[in-house]
Amino acid sequence: CGCQDRSLAAAVKVSIEAAGHLAEPQPSDIFEAKAKQTAGDKIQLVWFYCPLEQKSAPALFNVYYDNKSGQIDYENAIAVIHYAGRMFYHYQSDALGAGTYLFAIRAEDSAGAESDSLAELRVQLDVTNPDAIDILKAGAI
C-alpha cells in the first residue's frame, strides 16, 4: 500500500571490494592537497579535509612517500597527523635530496580502517641555488 518511488531519491550506494564482498566503511578521501618546496630542501604538504558523505569519522591522517623509488610505501607512514575537525592540515618533511618524490595522504578512522585513495602528489625538489643576478649601472653619456 502506498506510492512507489521511481526516482533516484531512494537509491542506495554500496561499495564492493575486489573479492566481491561489501567493503568496510572508511573515511572520505582528502579533498584538496598541494605541495611546495620550503626552506631550500624541505617539502610542505597542505590539504583540506571535509567530512561530507563520509562513511566513518577519521581519527588521523597517514602521510606516505616513496623515498625517490617511484613506488609509495603504504606500509610505513612517515608522519601521523591527528584529525581536529574540518580544516586545513599540513606536514613538513625533513631535509631531502634533489629529485622527484611521490607523497600520499590517507585518512584513517579509530577502528584502523584507512581510505583506499590512490591519489598522489608528485614533487620535483631542486636544491641548487639560483644564479646570482648581475646588477648593471647605466648612466647618461
Short mmCIF file of N, CA, C and O in Angstrom, two decimals:
data_model
loop_
_atom_site.label_atom_id
_atom_site.label_comp_id
_atom_site.label_asym_id
_atom_site.label_seq_id
_atom_site.Cartn_x
_atom_site.Cartn_y
_atom_site.Cartn_z
N CYS A 1 0.84 -1.18 0.00
CA CYS A 1 0.00 0.00 0.00
C CYS A 1 0.88 1.23 0.00
O CYS A 1 1.89 1.28 0.68
N GLY A 2 0.53 2.23 -0.77
CA GLY A 2 1.29 3.46 -0.80
C GLY A 2 1.79 3.76 -2.20
O GLY A 2 1.50 3.05 -3.15
N CYS A 3 2.59 4.79 -2.31
CA CYS A 3 3.13 5.21 -3.60
C CYS A 3 4.52 4.61 -3.80
O CYS A 3 5.32 4.57 -2.87
N GLN A 4 4.79 4.16 -4.99
CA GLN A 4 6.11 3.62 -5.31
C GLN A 4 7.00 4.75 -5.83
O GLN A 4 6.59 5.50 -6.72
N ASP A 5 8.18 4.89 -5.27
CA ASP A 5 9.11 5.93 -5.68
C ASP A 5 9.99 5.39 -6.80
O ASP A 5 10.70 4.41 -6.61
N ARG A 6 9.98 6.01 -7.96
CA ARG A 6 10.79 5.57 -9.10
C ARG A 6 11.90 6.57 -9.41
O ARG A 6 12.45 6.57 -10.49
N SER A 7 12.23 7.41 -8.45
CA SER A 7 13.30 8.39 -8.66
C SER A 7 14.59 7.88 -8.04
O SER A 7 14.63 6.82 -7.42
N LEU A 8 15.66 8.65 -8.19
CA LEU A 8 16.94 8.28 -7.60
C LEU A 8 17.03 8.68 -6.13
O LEU A 8 18.03 8.43 -5.48
N ALA A 9 15.99 9.29 -5.59
CA ALA A 9 16.00 9.71 -4.19
C ALA A 9 16.07 8.51 -3.25
O ALA A 9 16.54 8.62 -2.13
N ALA A 10 15.62 7.36 -3.70
CA ALA A 10 15.63 6.16 -2.86
C ALA A 10 16.82 5.26 -3.18
O ALA A 10 16.89 4.14 -2.71
N ALA A 11 17.79 5.74 -3.98
CA ALA A 11 18.93 4.92 -4.36
C ALA A 11 19.82 4.65 -3.16
O ALA A 11 19.96 5.47 -2.26
N VAL A 12 20.43 3.49 -3.16
CA VAL A 12 21.36 3.08 -2.10
C VAL A 12 22.73 2.92 -2.72
O VAL A 12 22.88 2.28 -3.76
N LYS A 13 23.74 3.49 -2.09
CA LYS A 13 25.10 3.39 -2.58
C LYS A 13 25.83 2.33 -1.77
O LYS A 13 25.81 2.37 -0.54
N VAL A 14 26.46 1.38 -2.46
CA VAL A 14 27.25 0.36 -1.79
C VAL A 14 28.64 0.33 -2.41
O VAL A 14 28.82 0.66 -3.57
N SER A 15 29.62 -0.07 -1.62
CA SER A 15 30.99 -0.24 -2.10
C SER A 15 31.35 -1.70 -1.99
O SER A 15 31.14 -2.33 -0.95
N ILE A 16 31.91 -2.24 -3.06
CA ILE A 16 32.27 -3.66 -3.10
C ILE A 16 33.78 -3.76 -3.29
O ILE A 16 34.36 -3.10 -4.15
N GLU A 17 34.42 -4.60 -2.47
CA GLU A 17 35.86 -4.78 -2.56
C GLU A 17 36.21 -5.73 -3.70
O GLU A 17 35.32 -6.28 -4.37
N ALA A 18 37.50 -5.94 -3.94
CA ALA A 18 37.96 -6.74 -5.07
C ALA A 18 37.47 -8.19 -5.01
O ALA A 18 37.23 -8.81 -6.04
N ALA A 19 37.28 -8.73 -3.80
CA ALA A 19 36.83 -10.12 -3.65
C ALA A 19 35.32 -10.26 -3.85
O ALA A 19 34.80 -11.37 -3.83
N GLY A 20 34.61 -9.15 -4.03
CA GLY A 20 33.17 -9.20 -4.26
C GLY A 20 32.33 -9.05 -3.02
O GLY A 20 31.10 -9.13 -3.09
N HIS A 21 32.93 -8.81 -1.86
CA HIS A 21 32.19 -8.60 -0.62
C HIS A 21 31.95 -7.12 -0.42
O HIS A 21 32.61 -6.27 -1.02
N LEU A 22 31.00 -6.79 0.46
CA LEU A 22 30.78 -5.39 0.80
C LEU A 22 32.02 -4.82 1.47
O LEU A 22 32.59 -5.45 2.37
N ALA A 23 32.43 -3.64 1.04
CA ALA A 23 33.62 -3.01 1.62
C ALA A 23 33.29 -2.45 2.98
O ALA A 23 32.17 -1.98 3.23
N GLU A 24 34.27 -2.47 3.88
CA GLU A 24 34.11 -1.91 5.21
C GLU A 24 34.01 -0.39 5.11
O GLU A 24 34.63 0.22 4.23
N PRO A 25 33.26 0.25 6.01
CA PRO A 25 33.20 1.72 5.99
C PRO A 25 34.59 2.30 6.23
O PRO A 25 35.38 1.75 7.00
N GLN A 26 34.89 3.41 5.57
CA GLN A 26 36.17 4.08 5.72
C GLN A 26 35.97 5.57 5.59
O GLN A 26 34.97 6.02 5.05
N PRO A 27 36.93 6.36 6.09
CA PRO A 27 36.79 7.82 5.99
C PRO A 27 36.82 8.27 4.53
O PRO A 27 37.31 7.56 3.65
N SER A 28 36.34 9.48 4.30
CA SER A 28 36.38 10.06 2.96
C SER A 28 37.82 10.32 2.55
O SER A 28 38.72 10.41 3.38
N ASP A 29 38.02 10.49 1.24
CA ASP A 29 39.34 10.82 0.73
C ASP A 29 39.66 12.29 1.02
O ASP A 29 38.77 13.09 1.30
N ILE A 30 40.92 12.64 0.92
CA ILE A 30 41.36 14.01 1.10
C ILE A 30 40.76 14.85 -0.02
O ILE A 30 40.77 14.46 -1.18
N PHE A 31 40.25 16.02 0.32
CA PHE A 31 39.54 16.86 -0.64
C PHE A 31 40.50 17.59 -1.59
O PHE A 31 40.35 17.55 -2.79
N GLU A 32 41.47 18.25 -1.06
CA GLU A 32 42.40 19.04 -1.87
C GLU A 32 43.76 18.99 -1.20
O GLU A 32 43.87 19.17 0.01
N ALA A 33 44.82 18.75 -1.97
CA ALA A 33 46.17 18.70 -1.42
C ALA A 33 47.13 19.41 -2.36
O ALA A 33 46.98 19.34 -3.57
N LYS A 34 48.08 20.12 -1.77
CA LYS A 34 49.11 20.82 -2.55
C LYS A 34 50.44 20.60 -1.88
O LYS A 34 50.52 20.37 -0.67
N ALA A 35 51.51 20.70 -2.68
CA ALA A 35 52.86 20.54 -2.16
C ALA A 35 53.71 21.71 -2.64
O ALA A 35 53.51 22.23 -3.74
N LYS A 36 54.65 22.13 -1.79
CA LYS A 36 55.57 23.18 -2.19
C LYS A 36 56.91 22.98 -1.49
O LYS A 36 56.99 22.37 -0.43
N GLN A 37 57.95 23.50 -2.13
CA GLN A 37 59.29 23.41 -1.57
C GLN A 37 59.49 24.55 -0.60
O GLN A 37 59.16 25.70 -0.89
N THR A 38 59.99 24.23 0.60
CA THR A 38 60.23 25.25 1.62
C THR A 38 61.62 25.06 2.21
O THR A 38 62.17 23.96 2.17
N ALA A 39 62.17 26.09 2.77
CA ALA A 39 63.46 26.06 3.46
C ALA A 39 64.54 25.39 2.63
O ALA A 39 65.38 24.67 3.16
N GLY A 40 64.49 25.57 1.33
CA GLY A 40 65.53 25.06 0.45
C GLY A 40 65.43 23.60 0.08
O GLY A 40 65.35 23.25 -1.08
N ASP A 41 65.39 22.72 1.08
CA ASP A 41 65.41 21.28 0.77
C ASP A 41 64.34 20.49 1.52
O ASP A 41 64.49 19.31 1.77
N LYS A 42 63.25 21.16 1.85
CA LYS A 42 62.12 20.50 2.53
C LYS A 42 60.87 20.66 1.69
O LYS A 42 60.77 21.58 0.88
N ILE A 43 59.93 19.76 1.90
CA ILE A 43 58.67 19.81 1.19
C ILE A 43 57.54 19.96 2.20
O ILE A 43 57.51 19.25 3.21
N GLN A 44 56.63 20.88 1.93
CA GLN A 44 55.47 21.07 2.79
C GLN A 44 54.22 20.63 2.03
O GLN A 44 54.00 21.05 0.90
N LEU A 45 53.42 19.78 2.66
CA LEU A 45 52.15 19.34 2.12
C LEU A 45 51.03 20.04 2.88
O LEU A 45 51.08 20.12 4.11
N VAL A 46 50.04 20.53 2.17
CA VAL A 46 48.88 21.18 2.78
C VAL A 46 47.64 20.56 2.16
O VAL A 46 47.56 20.41 0.94
N TRP A 47 46.69 20.14 3.01
CA TRP A 47 45.46 19.54 2.50
C TRP A 47 44.27 19.96 3.32
O TRP A 47 44.40 20.44 4.44
N PHE A 48 43.09 19.78 2.72
CA PHE A 48 41.84 20.12 3.38
C PHE A 48 41.03 18.84 3.52
O PHE A 48 40.95 18.04 2.58
N TYR A 49 40.43 18.66 4.69
CA TYR A 49 39.56 17.50 4.87
C TYR A 49 38.15 17.98 5.17
O TYR A 49 37.93 18.78 6.07
N CYS A 50 37.21 17.49 4.37
CA CYS A 50 35.81 17.85 4.55
C CYS A 50 35.04 16.57 4.86
O CYS A 50 35.10 15.61 4.09
N PRO A 51 34.31 16.50 5.96
CA PRO A 51 33.63 15.26 6.37
C PRO A 51 32.30 15.00 5.67
O PRO A 51 31.47 14.28 6.18
N LEU A 52 32.08 15.58 4.49
CA LEU A 52 30.82 15.34 3.77
C LEU A 52 30.76 13.91 3.24
O LEU A 52 31.73 13.41 2.69
N GLU A 53 29.62 13.28 3.41
CA GLU A 53 29.34 11.94 2.91
C GLU A 53 30.35 10.89 3.36
O GLU A 53 30.60 9.92 2.67
N GLN A 54 30.96 11.09 4.51
CA GLN A 54 31.92 10.09 4.98
C GLN A 54 31.20 8.90 5.57
O GLN A 54 30.13 9.03 6.13
N LYS A 55 31.80 7.74 5.45
CA LYS A 55 31.21 6.51 5.96
C LYS A 55 31.63 6.27 7.40
O LYS A 55 30.93 5.62 8.15
N SER A 56 32.82 6.74 7.77
CA SER A 56 33.27 6.67 9.16
C SER A 56 34.11 7.90 9.45
O SER A 56 34.78 8.42 8.57
N ALA A 57 34.08 8.35 10.68
CA ALA A 57 34.80 9.56 11.07
C ALA A 57 36.30 9.29 11.17
O ALA A 57 36.71 8.28 11.73
N PRO A 58 37.13 10.19 10.64
CA PRO A 58 38.58 9.99 10.72
C PRO A 58 39.11 10.27 12.12
O PRO A 58 38.54 11.05 12.86
N ALA A 59 40.20 9.62 12.44
CA ALA A 59 40.88 9.88 13.71
C ALA A 59 42.25 10.50 13.43
O ALA A 59 42.76 11.26 14.24
N LEU A 60 42.82 10.18 12.28
CA LEU A 60 44.15 10.68 11.94
C LEU A 60 44.39 10.60 10.44
O LEU A 60 43.60 9.99 9.70
N PHE A 61 45.48 11.21 10.01
CA PHE A 61 45.92 11.15 8.62
C PHE A 61 47.30 10.51 8.59
O PHE A 61 48.17 10.88 9.37
N ASN A 62 47.49 9.57 7.69
CA ASN A 62 48.80 8.95 7.48
C ASN A 62 49.42 9.56 6.23
O ASN A 62 48.78 9.66 5.20
N VAL A 63 50.68 9.99 6.36
CA VAL A 63 51.42 10.56 5.23
C VAL A 63 52.46 9.53 4.80
O VAL A 63 53.23 9.03 5.63
N TYR A 64 52.46 9.20 3.51
CA TYR A 64 53.39 8.21 2.95
C TYR A 64 54.22 8.86 1.85
O TYR A 64 53.81 9.85 1.26
N TYR A 65 55.39 8.27 1.56
CA TYR A 65 56.16 8.74 0.40
C TYR A 65 56.98 7.59 -0.16
O TYR A 65 57.00 6.48 0.37
N ASP A 66 57.66 7.87 -1.26
CA ASP A 66 58.37 6.82 -2.00
C ASP A 66 59.88 6.82 -1.80
O ASP A 66 60.55 5.91 -2.27
N ASN A 67 60.47 7.82 -1.16
CA ASN A 67 61.91 7.93 -0.97
C ASN A 67 62.65 7.85 -2.30
O ASN A 67 63.67 7.19 -2.43
N LYS A 68 62.08 8.49 -3.33
CA LYS A 68 62.62 8.56 -4.70
C LYS A 68 62.66 7.21 -5.42
O LYS A 68 63.35 7.05 -6.39
N SER A 69 61.92 6.21 -4.94
CA SER A 69 61.94 4.89 -5.59
C SER A 69 60.91 4.79 -6.71
O SER A 69 60.98 3.89 -7.53
N GLY A 70 59.92 5.69 -6.74
CA GLY A 70 58.87 5.63 -7.74
C GLY A 70 57.66 4.82 -7.29
O GLY A 70 56.64 4.79 -7.96
N GLN A 71 57.75 4.16 -6.12
CA GLN A 71 56.65 3.36 -5.58
C GLN A 71 56.42 3.77 -4.13
O GLN A 71 57.30 3.62 -3.29
N ILE A 72 55.23 4.32 -3.83
CA ILE A 72 54.93 4.77 -2.47
C ILE A 72 54.84 3.58 -1.53
O ILE A 72 54.20 2.58 -1.83
N ASP A 73 55.49 3.70 -0.37
CA ASP A 73 55.48 2.66 0.66
C ASP A 73 54.28 2.90 1.57
O ASP A 73 54.35 3.71 2.50
N TYR A 74 53.18 2.17 1.32
CA TYR A 74 51.97 2.33 2.12
C TYR A 74 52.01 1.52 3.41
O TYR A 74 51.08 1.55 4.19
N GLU A 75 53.08 0.81 3.65
CA GLU A 75 53.22 0.03 4.89
C GLU A 75 53.80 0.87 6.03
O GLU A 75 53.56 0.59 7.19
N ASN A 76 54.59 1.88 5.69
CA ASN A 76 55.29 2.68 6.70
C ASN A 76 55.00 4.17 6.50
O ASN A 76 55.54 4.79 5.59
N ALA A 77 54.17 4.72 7.37
CA ALA A 77 53.85 6.15 7.29
C ALA A 77 55.04 6.96 7.80
O ALA A 77 55.69 6.58 8.77
N ILE A 78 55.33 8.08 7.12
CA ILE A 78 56.42 8.94 7.58
C ILE A 78 55.92 9.96 8.60
O ILE A 78 56.72 10.56 9.29
N ALA A 79 54.60 10.14 8.67
CA ALA A 79 54.03 11.05 9.65
C ALA A 79 52.58 10.68 9.92
O ALA A 79 51.90 10.12 9.06
N VAL A 80 52.14 10.97 11.13
CA VAL A 80 50.75 10.78 11.53
C VAL A 80 50.26 12.11 12.07
O VAL A 80 50.85 12.67 13.00
N ILE A 81 49.20 12.65 11.45
CA ILE A 81 48.62 13.93 11.85
C ILE A 81 47.23 13.64 12.41
O ILE A 81 46.42 13.01 11.73
N HIS A 82 46.95 14.08 13.61
CA HIS A 82 45.65 13.79 14.25
C HIS A 82 44.56 14.71 13.71
O HIS A 82 44.77 15.90 13.49
N TYR A 83 43.39 14.13 13.51
CA TYR A 83 42.23 14.86 13.00
C TYR A 83 41.69 15.79 14.07
O TYR A 83 41.53 15.41 15.22
N ALA A 84 41.39 17.05 13.67
CA ALA A 84 40.88 18.03 14.62
C ALA A 84 39.70 18.80 14.05
O ALA A 84 39.45 19.93 14.43
N GLY A 85 38.98 18.19 13.11
CA GLY A 85 37.81 18.85 12.54
C GLY A 85 38.05 19.30 11.11
O GLY A 85 39.09 19.07 10.52
N ARG A 86 37.03 19.96 10.57
CA ARG A 86 37.06 20.43 9.19
C ARG A 86 37.99 21.64 9.09
O ARG A 86 37.64 22.74 9.53
N MET A 87 39.18 21.43 8.53
CA MET A 87 40.17 22.49 8.45
C MET A 87 41.30 22.09 7.52
O MET A 87 41.31 20.99 6.98
N PHE A 88 42.26 23.01 7.35
CA PHE A 88 43.47 22.71 6.58
C PHE A 88 44.49 22.05 7.51
O PHE A 88 44.65 22.45 8.66
N TYR A 89 45.19 21.05 6.99
CA TYR A 89 46.23 20.35 7.73
C TYR A 89 47.53 20.49 6.95
O TYR A 89 47.52 20.75 5.74
N HIS A 90 48.67 20.32 7.64
CA HIS A 90 49.94 20.41 6.93
C HIS A 90 50.97 19.47 7.53
O HIS A 90 50.87 19.06 8.69
N TYR A 91 51.95 19.15 6.71
CA TYR A 91 53.08 18.32 7.10
C TYR A 91 54.31 18.90 6.41
O TYR A 91 54.26 19.25 5.23
N GLN A 92 55.41 19.01 7.15
CA GLN A 92 56.67 19.44 6.55
C GLN A 92 57.70 18.34 6.72
O GLN A 92 57.91 17.84 7.83
N SER A 93 58.34 17.97 5.63
CA SER A 93 59.31 16.88 5.63
C SER A 93 60.61 17.32 6.28
O SER A 93 60.86 18.51 6.50
N ASP A 94 61.45 16.34 6.56
CA ASP A 94 62.82 16.62 6.95
C ASP A 94 63.58 17.03 5.69
O ASP A 94 63.02 17.00 4.59
N ALA A 95 64.85 17.36 5.83
CA ALA A 95 65.65 17.73 4.66
C ALA A 95 65.75 16.54 3.71
O ALA A 95 65.99 15.40 4.13
N LEU A 96 65.51 16.80 2.44
CA LEU A 96 65.54 15.77 1.41
C LEU A 96 66.56 16.14 0.34
O LEU A 96 66.89 17.31 0.18
N GLY A 97 67.04 15.16 -0.40
CA GLY A 97 67.94 15.43 -1.51
C GLY A 97 67.18 15.81 -2.75
O GLY A 97 65.96 15.64 -2.84
N ALA A 98 67.90 16.32 -3.74
CA ALA A 98 67.26 16.70 -5.00
C ALA A 98 66.67 15.48 -5.68
O ALA A 98 67.17 14.36 -5.54
N GLY A 99 65.58 15.68 -6.40
CA GLY A 99 64.96 14.58 -7.13
C GLY A 99 63.44 14.69 -7.09
O GLY A 99 62.88 15.65 -6.60
N THR A 100 62.79 13.67 -7.63
CA THR A 100 61.34 13.61 -7.69
C THR A 100 60.82 12.70 -6.59
O THR A 100 61.29 11.57 -6.45
N TYR A 101 59.83 13.18 -5.84
CA TYR A 101 59.24 12.42 -4.74
C TYR A 101 57.74 12.28 -4.97
O TYR A 101 57.10 13.17 -5.51
N LEU A 102 57.20 11.15 -4.54
CA LEU A 102 55.76 10.91 -4.55
C LEU A 102 55.28 10.87 -3.11
O LEU A 102 55.89 10.19 -2.27
N PHE A 103 54.18 11.57 -2.82
CA PHE A 103 53.58 11.58 -1.50
C PHE A 103 52.12 11.18 -1.60
O PHE A 103 51.48 11.41 -2.63
N ALA A 104 51.59 10.59 -0.54
CA ALA A 104 50.17 10.24 -0.46
C ALA A 104 49.69 10.51 0.95
O ALA A 104 50.44 10.33 1.92
N ILE A 105 48.43 10.94 1.06
CA ILE A 105 47.82 11.21 2.36
C ILE A 105 46.52 10.43 2.42
O ILE A 105 45.69 10.55 1.52
N ARG A 106 46.36 9.64 3.46
CA ARG A 106 45.14 8.85 3.64
C ARG A 106 44.57 9.07 5.03
O ARG A 106 45.31 9.10 6.01
N ALA A 107 43.25 9.20 5.11
CA ALA A 107 42.57 9.33 6.39
C ALA A 107 42.34 7.94 6.97
O ALA A 107 42.09 6.98 6.24
N GLU A 108 42.42 7.82 8.29
CA GLU A 108 42.19 6.55 9.00
C GLU A 108 41.23 6.80 10.15
O GLU A 108 41.34 7.79 10.86
N ASP A 109 40.27 5.88 10.34
CA ASP A 109 39.32 6.04 11.44
C ASP A 109 39.84 5.37 12.70
O ASP A 109 40.91 4.75 12.71
N SER A 110 39.09 5.49 13.79
CA SER A 110 39.53 4.97 15.09
C SER A 110 39.60 3.44 15.12
O SER A 110 40.30 2.87 15.94
N ALA A 111 38.91 2.77 14.20
CA ALA A 111 38.95 1.31 14.13
C ALA A 111 40.12 0.81 13.28
O ALA A 111 40.35 -0.39 13.16
N GLY A 112 40.87 1.73 12.67
CA GLY A 112 42.02 1.35 11.85
C GLY A 112 41.72 1.22 10.37
O GLY A 112 42.61 0.88 9.59
N ALA A 113 40.49 1.48 9.95
CA ALA A 113 40.15 1.42 8.53
C ALA A 113 40.69 2.68 7.85
O ALA A 113 40.42 3.79 8.29
N GLU A 114 41.45 2.49 6.79
CA GLU A 114 42.09 3.60 6.09
C GLU A 114 41.46 3.78 4.72
O GLU A 114 41.09 2.80 4.07
N SER A 115 41.33 5.03 4.28
CA SER A 115 40.79 5.27 2.94
C SER A 115 41.74 4.62 1.93
O SER A 115 42.93 4.51 2.16
N ASP A 116 41.18 4.18 0.83
CA ASP A 116 42.00 3.48 -0.16
C ASP A 116 42.31 4.36 -1.37
O ASP A 116 42.51 3.87 -2.47
N SER A 117 42.40 5.65 -1.16
CA SER A 117 42.68 6.59 -2.23
C SER A 117 44.04 6.30 -2.86
O SER A 117 45.02 6.03 -2.17
N LEU A 118 44.09 6.37 -4.19
CA LEU A 118 45.34 6.19 -4.91
C LEU A 118 45.92 7.53 -5.37
O LEU A 118 46.88 7.57 -6.13
N ALA A 119 45.33 8.64 -4.89
CA ALA A 119 45.82 9.97 -5.26
C ALA A 119 47.22 10.17 -4.70
O ALA A 119 47.52 9.78 -3.57
N GLU A 120 48.09 10.76 -5.51
CA GLU A 120 49.45 11.01 -5.07
C GLU A 120 49.89 12.39 -5.53
O GLU A 120 49.38 12.94 -6.50
N LEU A 121 50.83 12.94 -4.79
CA LEU A 121 51.41 14.24 -5.11
C LEU A 121 52.83 14.00 -5.62
O LEU A 121 53.63 13.36 -4.93
N ARG A 122 53.14 14.49 -6.80
CA ARG A 122 54.49 14.36 -7.37
C ARG A 122 55.20 15.70 -7.20
O ARG A 122 54.70 16.73 -7.64
N VAL A 123 56.36 15.68 -6.53
CA VAL A 123 57.09 16.90 -6.23
C VAL A 123 58.51 16.78 -6.76
O VAL A 123 59.20 15.80 -6.47
N GLN A 124 58.94 17.78 -7.53
CA GLN A 124 60.32 17.85 -8.01
C GLN A 124 61.08 18.80 -7.10
O GLN A 124 60.77 19.99 -7.06
N LEU A 125 62.04 18.28 -6.34
CA LEU A 125 62.80 19.09 -5.39
C LEU A 125 64.11 19.52 -6.02
O LEU A 125 64.89 18.68 -6.48
N ASP A 126 64.35 20.81 -6.07
CA ASP A 126 65.56 21.38 -6.64
C ASP A 126 66.31 22.08 -5.52
O ASP A 126 65.82 23.06 -4.96
N VAL A 127 67.50 21.57 -5.16
CA VAL A 127 68.24 22.13 -4.03
C VAL A 127 69.38 23.05 -4.48
O VAL A 127 70.17 23.50 -3.66
N THR A 128 69.48 23.33 -5.77
CA THR A 128 70.53 24.23 -6.24
C THR A 128 70.14 25.67 -5.96
O THR A 128 68.96 26.02 -5.96
N ASN A 129 71.14 26.50 -5.73
CA ASN A 129 70.89 27.92 -5.53
C ASN A 129 70.77 28.60 -6.88
O ASN A 129 71.50 28.25 -7.82
N PRO A 130 69.89 29.55 -7.02
CA PRO A 130 69.77 30.24 -8.30
C PRO A 130 71.04 31.04 -8.60
O PRO A 130 71.76 31.45 -7.69
N ASP A 131 71.30 31.22 -9.88
CA ASP A 131 72.47 32.00 -10.27
C ASP A 131 72.33 33.43 -9.77
O ASP A 131 71.23 33.98 -9.69
N ALA A 132 73.47 34.04 -9.45
CA ALA A 132 73.47 35.42 -8.97
C ALA A 132 73.05 36.34 -10.11
O ALA A 132 73.33 36.09 -11.28
N ILE A 133 72.39 37.41 -9.76
CA ILE A 133 71.93 38.39 -10.75
C ILE A 133 72.96 39.51 -10.82
O ILE A 133 73.36 40.08 -9.80
N ASP A 134 73.42 39.79 -12.03
CA ASP A 134 74.34 40.91 -12.22
C ASP A 134 73.54 42.19 -12.31
O ASP A 134 72.61 42.30 -13.10
N ILE A 135 73.89 43.15 -11.47
CA ILE A 135 73.19 44.43 -11.49
C ILE A 135 74.07 45.41 -12.28
O ILE A 135 75.24 45.64 -11.93
N LEU A 136 73.54 45.94 -13.33
CA LEU A 136 74.26 46.89 -14.17
C LEU A 136 73.86 48.31 -13.80
O LEU A 136 72.70 48.57 -13.47
N LYS A 137 74.82 49.19 -13.88
CA LYS A 137 74.53 50.58 -13.61
C LYS A 137 74.68 51.34 -14.92
O LYS A 137 75.69 51.21 -15.59
N ALA A 138 73.68 52.06 -15.28
CA ALA A 138 73.72 52.81 -16.54
C ALA A 138 73.70 54.30 -16.24
O ALA A 138 73.08 54.73 -15.26
N GLY A 139 74.39 55.05 -17.05
CA GLY A 139 74.40 56.49 -16.89
C GLY A 139 74.39 57.19 -18.24
O GLY A 139 74.74 56.59 -19.24
N ALA A 140 74.02 58.46 -18.25
CA ALA A 140 73.97 59.23 -19.49
C ALA A 140 75.38 59.65 -19.89
O ALA A 140 76.20 59.99 -19.05
N ILE A 141 75.67 59.60 -21.19
CA ILE A 141 77.00 59.99 -21.69
C ILE A 141 76.88 61.31 -22.42
O ILE A 141 76.03 61.58 -23.17
#
